[in-house]
Amino acid sequence: GAGVSQTPSNKVTEKGKYVELRCDPISGHTALYWYRQSLGQGPEFLIYFQGTGAADDSGLPNDRFFAVRPEGSVSTLKIQRTERGDSAVYLCASSLRQNSPLHFGNGTRLTVT
Amino acid sequence: GENVEQHPSTLSVQEGDSAVIKCTYSDSASNYFPWYKQELGKGPQLIIDIRSNVGEKKDQRIAVTLNKTAKHFSLHITETQPEDSAVYFCAASTGFGNEKLTFGTGTRLTIIP
């Protein structure tokens, strides 16, 4: 079946611009996660949704980052006033339930010039 | 918070030989330890996981061992094949769910034909 889908696969933006990254989880998965992966590093936790609500957003680096999941399915990660340090691969994952294994998408590579 | 260290950072083995990757964690409350395989341009793919109430788990050529006392866990791949070449990440999580994984820095495994 279809896996986690992330769009766009690549995004290049100028410093100071606003970007939105989209995640379509596996159908029926109630939990959704955003991670960020810098070059040569492991993924770092950003935020976790159980249903529509953000159950844990402790990994968001600052208030320029925000994520929503209004209908409990698709999620959007929003970054305001982008900085060059925001350049990374943003990974989305979903799981059937809170304690089920995570399935990752292929990520969105964000480059801030 | 949790800190996960992973060694080695690179590993080359002859096809057919075994490969071992080791990780240590700092938070004694961690209770879930997944291993992910990541190929170039793709998201991490779960290959095996273990919970803290189990000391060892095996799935065909892949096995994971956990030593809670020493706070370390290892991935063992036997009879390696060229398609095993990838970057492997260990991770650890505390609490009931798997939402907040802390990843190691990865091991680039190269299988030499």
mmCIF file with all atom_site columns, N, CA and C in Angstrom, chain A residues 41-76:
data_model
loop_
_atom_site.group_PDB
_atom_site.id
_atom_site.type_symbol
_atom_site.label_atom_id
_atom_site.label_alt_id
_atom_site.label_comp_id
_atom_site.label_asym_id
_atom_site.label_entity_id
_atom_site.label_seq_id
_atom_site.pdbx_PDB_ins_code
_atom_site.Cartn_x
_atom_site.Cartn_y
_atom_site.Cartn_z
_atom_site.occupancy
_atom_site.B_iso_or_equiv
_atom_site.pdbx_formal_charge
_atom_site.auth_seq_id
_atom_site.auth_comp_id
_atom_site.auth_asym_id
_atom_site.auth_atom_id
_atom_site.pdbx_PDB_model_num
ATOM 1   N N  . GLN A 1 41 ? 23.814 13.597 10.043 1.00 0.00 ? 41 GLN A N  1
ATOM 2   C CA . GLN A 1 41 ? 23.284 13.404 11.401 1.00 0.00 ? 41 GLN A CA 1
ATOM 3   C C  . GLN A 1 41 ? 22.055 12.503 11.400 1.00 0.00 ? 41 GLN A C  1
ATOM 4   N N  . GLY A 1 42 ? 21.679 12.040 12.566 1.00 0.00 ? 42 GLY A N  1
ATOM 5   C CA . GLY A 1 42 ? 20.432 11.326 12.698 1.00 0.00 ? 42 GLY A CA 1
ATOM 6   C C  . GLY A 1 42 ? 19.261 12.294 12.780 1.00 0.00 ? 42 GLY A C  1
ATOM 7   N N  . PRO A 1 43 ? 18.053 11.810 12.518 1.00 0.00 ? 43 PRO A N  1
ATOM 8   C CA . PRO A 1 43 ? 16.874 12.676 12.635 1.00 0.00 ? 43 PRO A CA 1
ATOM 9   C C  . PRO A 1 43 ? 16.703 13.196 14.060 1.00 0.00 ? 43 PRO A C  1
ATOM 10  N N  . GLU A 1 44 ? 16.186 14.424 14.165 1.00 0.00 ? 44 GLU A N  1
ATOM 11  C CA . GLU A 1 44 ? 15.897 15.040 15.462 1.00 0.00 ? 44 GLU A CA 1
ATOM 12  C C  . GLU A 1 44 ? 14.410 15.325 15.563 1.00 0.00 ? 44 GLU A C  1
ATOM 13  N N  . PHE A 1 45 ? 13.824 14.963 16.694 1.00 0.00 ? 45 PHE A N  1
ATOM 14  C CA . PHE A 1 45 ? 12.396 15.124 16.924 1.00 0.00 ? 45 PHE A CA 1
ATOM 15  C C  . PHE A 1 45 ? 11.991 16.594 16.935 1.00 0.00 ? 45 PHE A C  1
ATOM 16  N N  . LEU A 1 46 ? 10.874 16.886 16.256 1.00 0.00 ? 46 LEU A N  1
ATOM 17  C CA . LEU A 1 46 ? 10.310 18.238 16.277 1.00 0.00 ? 46 LEU A CA 1
ATOM 18  C C  . LEU A 1 46 ? 8.980  18.276 17.017 1.00 0.00 ? 46 LEU A C  1
ATOM 19  N N  . ILE A 1 47 ? 8.002  17.483 16.532 1.00 0.00 ? 47 ILE A N  1
ATOM 20  C CA . ILE A 1 47 ? 6.645  17.563 17.067 1.00 0.00 ? 47 ILE A CA 1
ATOM 21  C C  . ILE A 1 47 ? 5.920  16.259 16.778 1.00 0.00 ? 47 ILE A C  1
ATOM 22  N N  . TYR A 1 48 ? 4.935  15.964 17.637 1.00 0.00 ? 48 TYR A N  1
ATOM 23  C CA . TYR A 1 48 ? 4.168  14.723 17.525 1.00 0.00 ? 48 TYR A CA 1
ATOM 24  C C  . TYR A 1 48 ? 2.682  15.050 17.687 1.00 0.00 ? 48 TYR A C  1
ATOM 25  N N  . PHE A 1 49 ? 1.868  14.501 16.785 1.00 0.00 ? 49 PHE A N  1
ATOM 26  C CA . PHE A 1 49 ? 0.422  14.657 16.829 1.00 0.00 ? 49 PHE A CA 1
ATOM 27  C C  . PHE A 1 49 ? -0.229 13.315 17.141 1.00 0.00 ? 49 PHE A C  1
ATOM 28  N N  . GLN A 1 50 ? -1.196 13.335 18.025 1.00 0.00 ? 50 GLN A N  1
ATOM 29  C CA . GLN A 1 50 ? -2.088 12.204 18.223 1.00 0.00 ? 50 GLN A CA 1
ATOM 30  C C  . GLN A 1 50 ? -3.466 12.719 17.819 1.00 0.00 ? 50 GLN A C  1
ATOM 31  N N  . GLY A 1 51 ? -3.952 12.263 16.659 1.00 0.00 ? 51 GLY A N  1
ATOM 32  C CA . GLY A 1 51 ? -5.172 12.844 16.139 1.00 0.00 ? 51 GLY A CA 1
ATOM 33  C C  . GLY A 1 51 ? -4.912 14.263 15.636 1.00 0.00 ? 51 GLY A C  1
ATOM 34  N N  . THR A 1 52 ? -5.749 15.191 16.025 1.00 0.00 ? 52 THR A N  1
ATOM 35  C CA . THR A 1 52 ? -5.625 16.576 15.560 1.00 0.00 ? 52 THR A CA 1
ATOM 36  C C  . THR A 1 52 ? -4.729 17.423 16.448 1.00 0.00 ? 52 THR A C  1
ATOM 37  N N  . GLY A 1 53 ? -4.492 16.970 17.658 1.00 0.00 ? 53 GLY A N  1
ATOM 38  C CA . GLY A 1 53 ? -3.765 17.798 18.609 1.00 0.00 ? 53 GLY A CA 1
ATOM 39  C C  . GLY A 1 53 ? -2.281 17.493 18.680 1.00 0.00 ? 53 GLY A C  1
ATOM 40  N N  . ALA A 1 54 ? -1.503 18.545 18.908 1.00 0.00 ? 54 ALA A N  1
ATOM 41  C CA . ALA A 1 54 ? -0.059 18.369 19.095 1.00 0.00 ? 54 ALA A CA 1
ATOM 42  C C  . ALA A 1 54 ? 0.188  17.890 20.518 1.00 0.00 ? 54 ALA A C  1
ATOM 43  N N  . ALA A 1 55 ? 0.539  16.620 20.658 1.00 0.00 ? 55 ALA A N  1
ATOM 44  C CA . ALA A 1 55 ? 0.733  16.045 21.987 1.00 0.00 ? 55 ALA A CA 1
ATOM 45  C C  . ALA A 1 55 ? 2.071  16.447 22.594 1.00 0.00 ? 55 ALA A C  1
ATOM 46  N N  . ASP A 1 56 ? 3.042  16.730 21.739 1.00 0.00 ? 56 ASP A N  1
ATOM 47  C CA . ASP A 1 56 ? 4.372  17.099 22.221 1.00 0.00 ? 56 ASP A CA 1
ATOM 48  C C  . ASP A 1 56 ? 5.063  17.933 21.143 1.00 0.00 ? 56 ASP A C  1
ATOM 49  N N  . ASP A 1 57 ? 5.276  19.211 21.410 1.00 0.00 ? 57 ASP A N  1
ATOM 50  C CA . ASP A 1 57 ? 5.964  20.077 20.442 1.00 0.00 ? 57 ASP A CA 1
ATOM 51  C C  . ASP A 1 57 ? 7.293  20.570 20.996 1.00 0.00 ? 57 ASP A C  1
ATOM 52  N N  . SER A 1 58 ? 7.842  19.820 21.933 1.00 0.00 ? 58 SER A N  1
ATOM 53  C CA . SER A 1 58 ? 9.047  20.266 22.632 1.00 0.00 ? 58 SER A CA 1
ATOM 54  C C  . SER A 1 58 ? 10.286 20.333 21.750 1.00 0.00 ? 58 SER A C  1
ATOM 55  N N  . GLY A 1 59 ? 10.234 19.705 20.574 1.00 0.00 ? 59 GLY A N  1
ATOM 56  C CA . GLY A 1 59 ? 11.386 19.721 19.691 1.00 0.00 ? 59 GLY A CA 1
ATOM 57  C C  . GLY A 1 59 ? 11.429 20.885 18.709 1.00 0.00 ? 59 GLY A C  1
ATOM 58  N N  . LEU A 1 60 ? 10.362 21.655 18.628 1.00 0.00 ? 60 LEU A N  1
ATOM 59  C CA . LEU A 1 60 ? 10.371 22.806 17.720 1.00 0.00 ? 60 LEU A CA 1
ATOM 60  C C  . LEU A 1 60 ? 11.428 23.795 18.201 1.00 0.00 ? 60 LEU A C  1
ATOM 61  N N  . PRO A 1 61 ? 12.342 24.212 17.334 1.00 0.00 ? 61 PRO A N  1
ATOM 62  C CA . PRO A 1 61 ? 13.485 25.018 17.774 1.00 0.00 ? 61 PRO A CA 1
ATOM 63  C C  . PRO A 1 61 ? 13.127 26.416 18.263 1.00 0.00 ? 61 PRO A C  1
ATOM 64  N N  . ASN A 1 62 ? 12.103 27.024 17.716 1.00 0.00 ? 62 ASN A N  1
ATOM 65  C CA . ASN A 1 62 ? 11.696 28.377 18.141 1.00 0.00 ? 62 ASN A CA 1
ATOM 66  C C  . ASN A 1 62 ? 10.309 28.671 17.573 1.00 0.00 ? 62 ASN A C  1
ATOM 67  N N  . ASP A 1 63 ? 9.802  29.867 17.845 1.00 0.00 ? 63 ASP A N  1
ATOM 68  C CA . ASP A 1 63 ? 8.422  30.172 17.455 1.00 0.00 ? 63 ASP A CA 1
ATOM 69  C C  . ASP A 1 63 ? 8.262  30.463 15.970 1.00 0.00 ? 63 ASP A C  1
ATOM 70  N N  . ARG A 1 64 ? 9.329  30.348 15.195 1.00 0.00 ? 64 ARG A N  1
ATOM 71  C CA . ARG A 1 64 ? 9.166  30.473 13.730 1.00 0.00 ? 64 ARG A CA 1
ATOM 72  C C  . ARG A 1 64 ? 8.587  29.182 13.137 1.00 0.00 ? 64 ARG A C  1
ATOM 73  N N  . PHE A 1 65 ? 8.654  28.123 13.906 1.00 0.00 ? 65 PHE A N  1
ATOM 74  C CA . PHE A 1 65 ? 8.185  26.822 13.444 1.00 0.00 ? 65 PHE A CA 1
ATOM 75  C C  . PHE A 1 65 ? 6.813  26.527 14.042 1.00 0.00 ? 65 PHE A C  1
ATOM 76  N N  . PHE A 1 66 ? 5.909  26.050 13.177 1.00 0.00 ? 66 PHE A N  1
ATOM 77  C CA . PHE A 1 66 ? 4.569  25.700 13.631 1.00 0.00 ? 66 PHE A CA 1
ATOM 78  C C  . PHE A 1 66 ? 4.035  24.569 12.767 1.00 0.00 ? 66 PHE A C  1
ATOM 79  N N  . ALA A 1 67 ? 3.247  23.684 13.338 1.00 0.00 ? 67 ALA A N  1
ATOM 80  C CA . ALA A 1 67 ? 2.679  22.587 12.561 1.00 0.00 ? 67 ALA A CA 1
ATOM 81  C C  . ALA A 1 67 ? 1.219  22.414 12.931 1.00 0.00 ? 67 ALA A C  1
ATOM 82  N N  . VAL A 1 68 ? 0.438  21.979 11.945 1.00 0.00 ? 68 VAL A N  1
ATOM 83  C CA . VAL A 1 68 ? -0.987 21.742 12.155 1.00 0.00 ? 68 VAL A CA 1
ATOM 84  C C  . VAL A 1 68 ? -1.387 20.418 11.546 1.00 0.00 ? 68 VAL A C  1
ATOM 85  N N  . ARG A 1 69 ? -2.507 19.901 12.053 1.00 0.00 ? 69 ARG A N  1
ATOM 86  C CA . ARG A 1 69 ? -3.100 18.674 11.522 1.00 0.00 ? 69 ARG A CA 1
ATOM 87  C C  . ARG A 1 69 ? -4.600 18.773 11.759 1.00 0.00 ? 69 ARG A C  1
ATOM 88  N N  . PRO A 1 70 ? -5.254 19.654 11.042 1.00 0.00 ? 70 PRO A N  1
ATOM 89  C CA . PRO A 1 70 ? -6.620 20.069 11.369 1.00 0.00 ? 70 PRO A CA 1
ATOM 90  C C  . PRO A 1 70 ? -7.676 18.970 11.326 1.00 0.00 ? 70 PRO A C  1
ATOM 91  N N  . GLU A 1 71 ? -7.508 17.968 10.479 1.00 0.00 ? 71 GLU A N  1
ATOM 92  C CA . GLU A 1 71 ? -8.524 16.923 10.371 1.00 0.00 ? 71 GLU A CA 1
ATOM 93  C C  . GLU A 1 71 ? -7.987 15.571 10.808 1.00 0.00 ? 71 GLU A C  1
ATOM 94  N N  . GLY A 1 72 ? -6.850 15.570 11.437 1.00 0.00 ? 72 GLY A N  1
ATOM 95  C CA . GLY A 1 72 ? -6.304 14.324 11.948 1.00 0.00 ? 72 GLY A CA 1
ATOM 96  C C  . GLY A 1 72 ? -5.673 13.433 10.904 1.00 0.00 ? 72 GLY A C  1
ATOM 97  N N  . SER A 1 73 ? -5.424 13.992 9.711  1.00 0.00 ? 73 SER A N  1
ATOM 98  C CA . SER A 1 73 ? -4.770 13.201 8.667  1.00 0.00 ? 73 SER A CA 1
ATOM 99  C C  . SER A 1 73 ? -3.553 13.964 8.148  1.00 0.00 ? 73 SER A C  1
ATOM 100 N N  . VAL A 1 74 ? -3.747 14.753 7.100  1.00 0.00 ? 74 VAL A N  1
ATOM 101 C CA . VAL A 1 74 ? -2.656 15.542 6.520  1.00 0.00 ? 74 VAL A CA 1
ATOM 102 C C  . VAL A 1 74 ? -2.120 16.546 7.534  1.00 0.00 ? 74 VAL A C  1
ATOM 103 N N  . SER A 1 75 ? -0.808 16.736 7.507  1.00 0.00 ? 75 SER A N  1
ATOM 104 C CA . SER A 1 75 ? -0.185 17.727 8.379  1.00 0.00 ? 75 SER A CA 1
ATOM 105 C C  . SER A 1 75 ? 0.667  18.679 7.551  1.00 0.00 ? 75 SER A C  1
ATOM 106 N N  . THR A 1 76 ? 0.768  19.913 8.021  1.00 0.00 ? 76 THR A N  1
ATOM 107 C CA . THR A 1 76 ? 1.609  20.915 7.374  1.00 0.00 ? 76 THR A CA 1
ATOM 108 C C  . THR A 1 76 ? 2.568  21.497 8.393  1.00 0.00 ? 76 THR A C  1
#
